[in-house]
Tab-separated table of C-alpha atoms and ligand atoms in Angstrom:
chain	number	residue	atom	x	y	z
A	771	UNK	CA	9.724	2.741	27.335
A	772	UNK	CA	11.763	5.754	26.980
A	773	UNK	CA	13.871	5.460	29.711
A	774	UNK	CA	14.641	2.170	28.833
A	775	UNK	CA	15.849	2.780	25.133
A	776	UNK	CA	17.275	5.728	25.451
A	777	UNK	CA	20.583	4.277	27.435
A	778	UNK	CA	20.605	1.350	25.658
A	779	UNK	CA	24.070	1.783	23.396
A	780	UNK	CA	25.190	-0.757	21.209
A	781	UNK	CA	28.736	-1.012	19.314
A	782	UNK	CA	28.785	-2.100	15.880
A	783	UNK	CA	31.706	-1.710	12.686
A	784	UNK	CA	30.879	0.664	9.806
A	785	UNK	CA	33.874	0.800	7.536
A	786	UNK	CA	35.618	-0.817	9.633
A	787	UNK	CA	35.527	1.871	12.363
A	788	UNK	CA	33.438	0.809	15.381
A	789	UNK	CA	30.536	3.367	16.195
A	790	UNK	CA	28.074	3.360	18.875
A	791	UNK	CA	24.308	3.606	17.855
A	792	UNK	CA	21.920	4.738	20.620
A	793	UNK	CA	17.895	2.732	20.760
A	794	UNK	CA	15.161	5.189	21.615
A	795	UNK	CA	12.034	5.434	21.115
A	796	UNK	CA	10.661	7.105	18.666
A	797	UNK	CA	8.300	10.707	18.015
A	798	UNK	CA	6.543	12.550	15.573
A	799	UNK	CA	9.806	14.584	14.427
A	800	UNK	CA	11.930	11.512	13.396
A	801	UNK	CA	8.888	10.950	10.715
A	802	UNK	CA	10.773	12.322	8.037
A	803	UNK	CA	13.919	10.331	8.184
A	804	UNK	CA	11.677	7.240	8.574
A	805	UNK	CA	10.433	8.207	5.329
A	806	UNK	CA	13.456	8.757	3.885
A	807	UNK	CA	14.685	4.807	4.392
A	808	UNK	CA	11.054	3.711	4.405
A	809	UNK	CA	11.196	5.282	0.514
A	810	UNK	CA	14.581	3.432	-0.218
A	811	UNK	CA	12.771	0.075	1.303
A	812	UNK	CA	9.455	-0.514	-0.068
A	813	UNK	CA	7.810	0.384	-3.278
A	814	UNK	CA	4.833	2.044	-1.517
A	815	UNK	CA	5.623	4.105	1.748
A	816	UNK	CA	3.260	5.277	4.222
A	817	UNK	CA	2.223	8.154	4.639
A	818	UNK	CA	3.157	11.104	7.453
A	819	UNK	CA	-0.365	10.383	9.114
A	820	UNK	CA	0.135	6.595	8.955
A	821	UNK	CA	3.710	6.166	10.578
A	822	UNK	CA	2.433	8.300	13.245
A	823	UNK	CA	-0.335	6.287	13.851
A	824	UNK	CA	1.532	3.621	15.322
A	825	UNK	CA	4.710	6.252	17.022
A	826	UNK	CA	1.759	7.798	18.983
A	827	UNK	CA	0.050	4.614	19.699
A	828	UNK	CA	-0.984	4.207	23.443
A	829	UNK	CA	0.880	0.381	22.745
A	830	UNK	CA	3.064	1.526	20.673
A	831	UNK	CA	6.806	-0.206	20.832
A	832	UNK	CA	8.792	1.836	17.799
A	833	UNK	CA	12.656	2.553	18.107
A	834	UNK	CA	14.984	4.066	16.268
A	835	UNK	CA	18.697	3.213	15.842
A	836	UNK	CA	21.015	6.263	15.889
A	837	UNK	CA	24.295	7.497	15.145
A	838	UNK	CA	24.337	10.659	16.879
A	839	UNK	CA	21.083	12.377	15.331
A	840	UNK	CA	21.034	10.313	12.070
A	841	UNK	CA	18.440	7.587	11.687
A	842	UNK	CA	20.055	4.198	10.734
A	843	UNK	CA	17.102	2.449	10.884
A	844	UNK	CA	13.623	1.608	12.503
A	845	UNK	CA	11.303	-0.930	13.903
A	846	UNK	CA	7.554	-0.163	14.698
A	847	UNK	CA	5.470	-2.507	16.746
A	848	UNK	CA	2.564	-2.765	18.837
A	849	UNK	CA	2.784	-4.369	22.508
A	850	UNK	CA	-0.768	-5.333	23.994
A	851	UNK	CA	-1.367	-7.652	26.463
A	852	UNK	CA	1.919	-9.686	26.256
A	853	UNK	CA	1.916	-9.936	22.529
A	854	UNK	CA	4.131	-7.964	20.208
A	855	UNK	CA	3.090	-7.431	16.765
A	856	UNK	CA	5.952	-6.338	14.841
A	857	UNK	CA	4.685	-3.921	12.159
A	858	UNK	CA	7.665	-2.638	10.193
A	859	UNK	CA	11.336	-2.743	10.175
A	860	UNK	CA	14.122	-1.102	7.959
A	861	UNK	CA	17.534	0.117	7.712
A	862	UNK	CA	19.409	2.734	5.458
A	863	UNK	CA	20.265	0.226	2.612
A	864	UNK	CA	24.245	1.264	2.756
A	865	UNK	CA	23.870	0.307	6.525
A	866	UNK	CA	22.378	-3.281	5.894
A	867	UNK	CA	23.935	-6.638	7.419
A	868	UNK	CA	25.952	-4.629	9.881
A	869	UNK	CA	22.746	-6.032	12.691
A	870	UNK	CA	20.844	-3.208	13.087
A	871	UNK	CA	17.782	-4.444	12.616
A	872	UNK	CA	18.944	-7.566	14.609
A	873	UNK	CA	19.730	-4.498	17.413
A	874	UNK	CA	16.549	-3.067	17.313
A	875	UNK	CA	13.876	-6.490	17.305
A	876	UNK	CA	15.752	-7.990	19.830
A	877	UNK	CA	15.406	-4.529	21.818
A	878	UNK	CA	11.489	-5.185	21.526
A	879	UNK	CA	11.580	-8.619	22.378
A	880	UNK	CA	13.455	-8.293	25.390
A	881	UNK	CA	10.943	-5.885	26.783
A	882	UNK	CA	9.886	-7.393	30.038
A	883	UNK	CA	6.061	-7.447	29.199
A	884	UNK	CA	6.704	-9.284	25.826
A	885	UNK	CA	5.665	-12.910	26.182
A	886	UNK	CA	5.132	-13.672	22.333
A	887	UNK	CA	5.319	-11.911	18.922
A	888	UNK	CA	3.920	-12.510	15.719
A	889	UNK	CA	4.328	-10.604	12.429
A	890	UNK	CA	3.610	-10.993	8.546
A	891	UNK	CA	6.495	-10.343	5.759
A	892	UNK	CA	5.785	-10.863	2.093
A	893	UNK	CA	6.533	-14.480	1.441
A	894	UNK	CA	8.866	-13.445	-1.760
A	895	UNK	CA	11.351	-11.677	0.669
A	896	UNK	CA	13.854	-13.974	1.630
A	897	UNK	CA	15.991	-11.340	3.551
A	898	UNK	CA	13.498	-10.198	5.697
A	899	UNK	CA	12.469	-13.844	6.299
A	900	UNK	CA	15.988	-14.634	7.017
A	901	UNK	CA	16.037	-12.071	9.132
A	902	UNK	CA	13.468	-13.471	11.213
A	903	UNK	CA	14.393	-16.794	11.445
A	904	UNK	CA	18.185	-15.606	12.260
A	905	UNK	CA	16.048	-14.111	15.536
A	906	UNK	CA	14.590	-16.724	16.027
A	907	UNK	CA	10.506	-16.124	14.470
A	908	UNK	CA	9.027	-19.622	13.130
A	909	UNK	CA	6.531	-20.127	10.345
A	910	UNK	CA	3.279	-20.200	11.357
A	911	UNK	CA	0.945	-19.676	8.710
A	912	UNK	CA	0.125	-18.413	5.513
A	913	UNK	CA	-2.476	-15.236	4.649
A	914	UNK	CA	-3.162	-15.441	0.746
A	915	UNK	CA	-3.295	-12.538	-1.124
A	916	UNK	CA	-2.885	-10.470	2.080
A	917	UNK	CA	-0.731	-8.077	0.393
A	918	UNK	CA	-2.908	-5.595	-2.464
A	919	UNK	CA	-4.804	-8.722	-2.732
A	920	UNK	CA	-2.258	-10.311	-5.028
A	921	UNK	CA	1.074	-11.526	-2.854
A	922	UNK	CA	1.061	-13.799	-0.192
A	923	UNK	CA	2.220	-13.135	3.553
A	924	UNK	CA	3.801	-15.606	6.084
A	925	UNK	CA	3.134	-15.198	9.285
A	926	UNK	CA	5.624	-15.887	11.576
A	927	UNK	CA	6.279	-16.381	15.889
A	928	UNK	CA	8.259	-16.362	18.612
A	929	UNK	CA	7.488	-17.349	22.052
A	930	UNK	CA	9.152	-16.747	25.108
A	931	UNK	CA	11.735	-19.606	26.638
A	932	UNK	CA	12.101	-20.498	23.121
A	933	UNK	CA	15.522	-20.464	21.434
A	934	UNK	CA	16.414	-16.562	20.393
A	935	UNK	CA	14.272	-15.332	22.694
B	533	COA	C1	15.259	-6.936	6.390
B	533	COA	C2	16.162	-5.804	6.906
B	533	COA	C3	15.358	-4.915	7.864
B	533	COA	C4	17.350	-6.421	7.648
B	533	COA	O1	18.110	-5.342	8.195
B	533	COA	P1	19.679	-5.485	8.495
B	533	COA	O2	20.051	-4.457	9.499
B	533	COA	O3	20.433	-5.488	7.211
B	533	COA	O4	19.751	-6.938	9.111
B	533	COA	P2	20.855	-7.460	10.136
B	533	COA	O5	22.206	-6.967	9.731
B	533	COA	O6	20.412	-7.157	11.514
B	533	COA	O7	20.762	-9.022	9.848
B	533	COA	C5	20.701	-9.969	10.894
B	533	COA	C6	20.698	-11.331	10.253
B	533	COA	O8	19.534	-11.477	9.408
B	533	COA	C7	19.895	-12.256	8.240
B	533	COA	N1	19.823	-11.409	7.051
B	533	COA	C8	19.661	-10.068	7.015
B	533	COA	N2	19.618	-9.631	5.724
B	533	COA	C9	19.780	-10.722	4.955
B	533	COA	C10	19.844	-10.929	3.532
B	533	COA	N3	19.765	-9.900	2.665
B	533	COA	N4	19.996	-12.193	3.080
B	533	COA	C11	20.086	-13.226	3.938
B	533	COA	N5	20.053	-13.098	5.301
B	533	COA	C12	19.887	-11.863	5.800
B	533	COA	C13	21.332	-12.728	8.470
B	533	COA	O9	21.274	-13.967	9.177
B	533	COA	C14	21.892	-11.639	9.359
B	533	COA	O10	22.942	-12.040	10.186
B	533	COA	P3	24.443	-12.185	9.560
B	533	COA	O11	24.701	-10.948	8.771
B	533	COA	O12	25.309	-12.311	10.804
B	533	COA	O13	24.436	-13.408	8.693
B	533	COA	C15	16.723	-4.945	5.721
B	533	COA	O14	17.203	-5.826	4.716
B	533	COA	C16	15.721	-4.005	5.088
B	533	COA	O15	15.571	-2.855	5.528
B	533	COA	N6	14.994	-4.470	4.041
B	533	COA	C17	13.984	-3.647	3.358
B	533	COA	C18	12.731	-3.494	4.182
B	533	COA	C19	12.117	-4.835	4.515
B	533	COA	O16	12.000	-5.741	3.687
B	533	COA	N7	11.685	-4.975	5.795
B	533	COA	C20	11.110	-6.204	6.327
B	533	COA	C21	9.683	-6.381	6.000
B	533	COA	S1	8.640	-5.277	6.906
């Protein structure tokens, strides 16, 4: 996975400058700059010992986006057996809506052994489901209380040969 990401360059505008962010995959000493957005994204972050759960996972599909060394943002999923779960995904919040995190799912998804993904996001956040949809994820379903037992998640899909994939 490695060699794929790692050459994969992207340009996109920041201040109105274009700038060329590089995909890789991600290790155990980006954790702390994952932390750092992860804390301006979510009201609870993980752990050390819980993001590297999933960037040392034997299926683990989790890429950075970077300009130079700085960490614009992150996506962590699992890939087993065809199916990619998409775990988490954020981006420095003075970086949003420039597609990074449009850069780094459809990464994933185009990863040859990907034949479907599913994932859950918090049914109150509308970005994150726009997000989704803009990439092409459907509604599928509805876990109650999923989240601290108290908010609701969607759960959403993509197949492959459908549109945005
Ligand atoms: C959700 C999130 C990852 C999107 O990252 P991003 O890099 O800003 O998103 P992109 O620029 O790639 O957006 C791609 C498309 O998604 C949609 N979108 C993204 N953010 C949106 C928002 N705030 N409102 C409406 N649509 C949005 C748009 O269609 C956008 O395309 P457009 O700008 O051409 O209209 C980012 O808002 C974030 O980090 N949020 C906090 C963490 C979070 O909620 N993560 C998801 C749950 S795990």
């Amino acid at each position: 996975m490695d060699q794929i990401f790692k050459r994969q360059i992207r340009s996109l505008h920041i201040a109105g400058q274009p700038v060329e962010i590089v995909l890789r995959q991600l290790a155990k000493a980006d954790i702390q700059d994952i932390r750092t957005i992860a804390k301006d994204s979510f009201p609870k972050v993980w752990s050390e010992s819980e993001f590297d759960f999933f960037i040392n996972h034997e299926h683990g599909l989790c890429l950075g986006a970077f300009r130079e060394s700085q960490l614009l943002g992150y996506l962590l999923c699992l890939l087993i057996q065809g199916e990619l779960d998409v775990i988490t995904v954020a981006v420095e919040p003075q970086l949003r809506r420039l597609h990074i995190a449009e850069t780094l799912l459809r990464a994933a998804l185009e990863f040859e052994m990907v034949e479907q993904a599913f994932l859950e996001v918090e049914s109150q956040n509308q970005a994150a489901i726009s997000f989704y949809e803009k990439v092409g994820f459907k509604k599928y379903g509805i876990r109650k209380k999923y989240y601290e037992g108290q908010r609701d998640a969607l759960v959403m899909k993509i197949e492959k040969g459908r549109p945005g994939f």
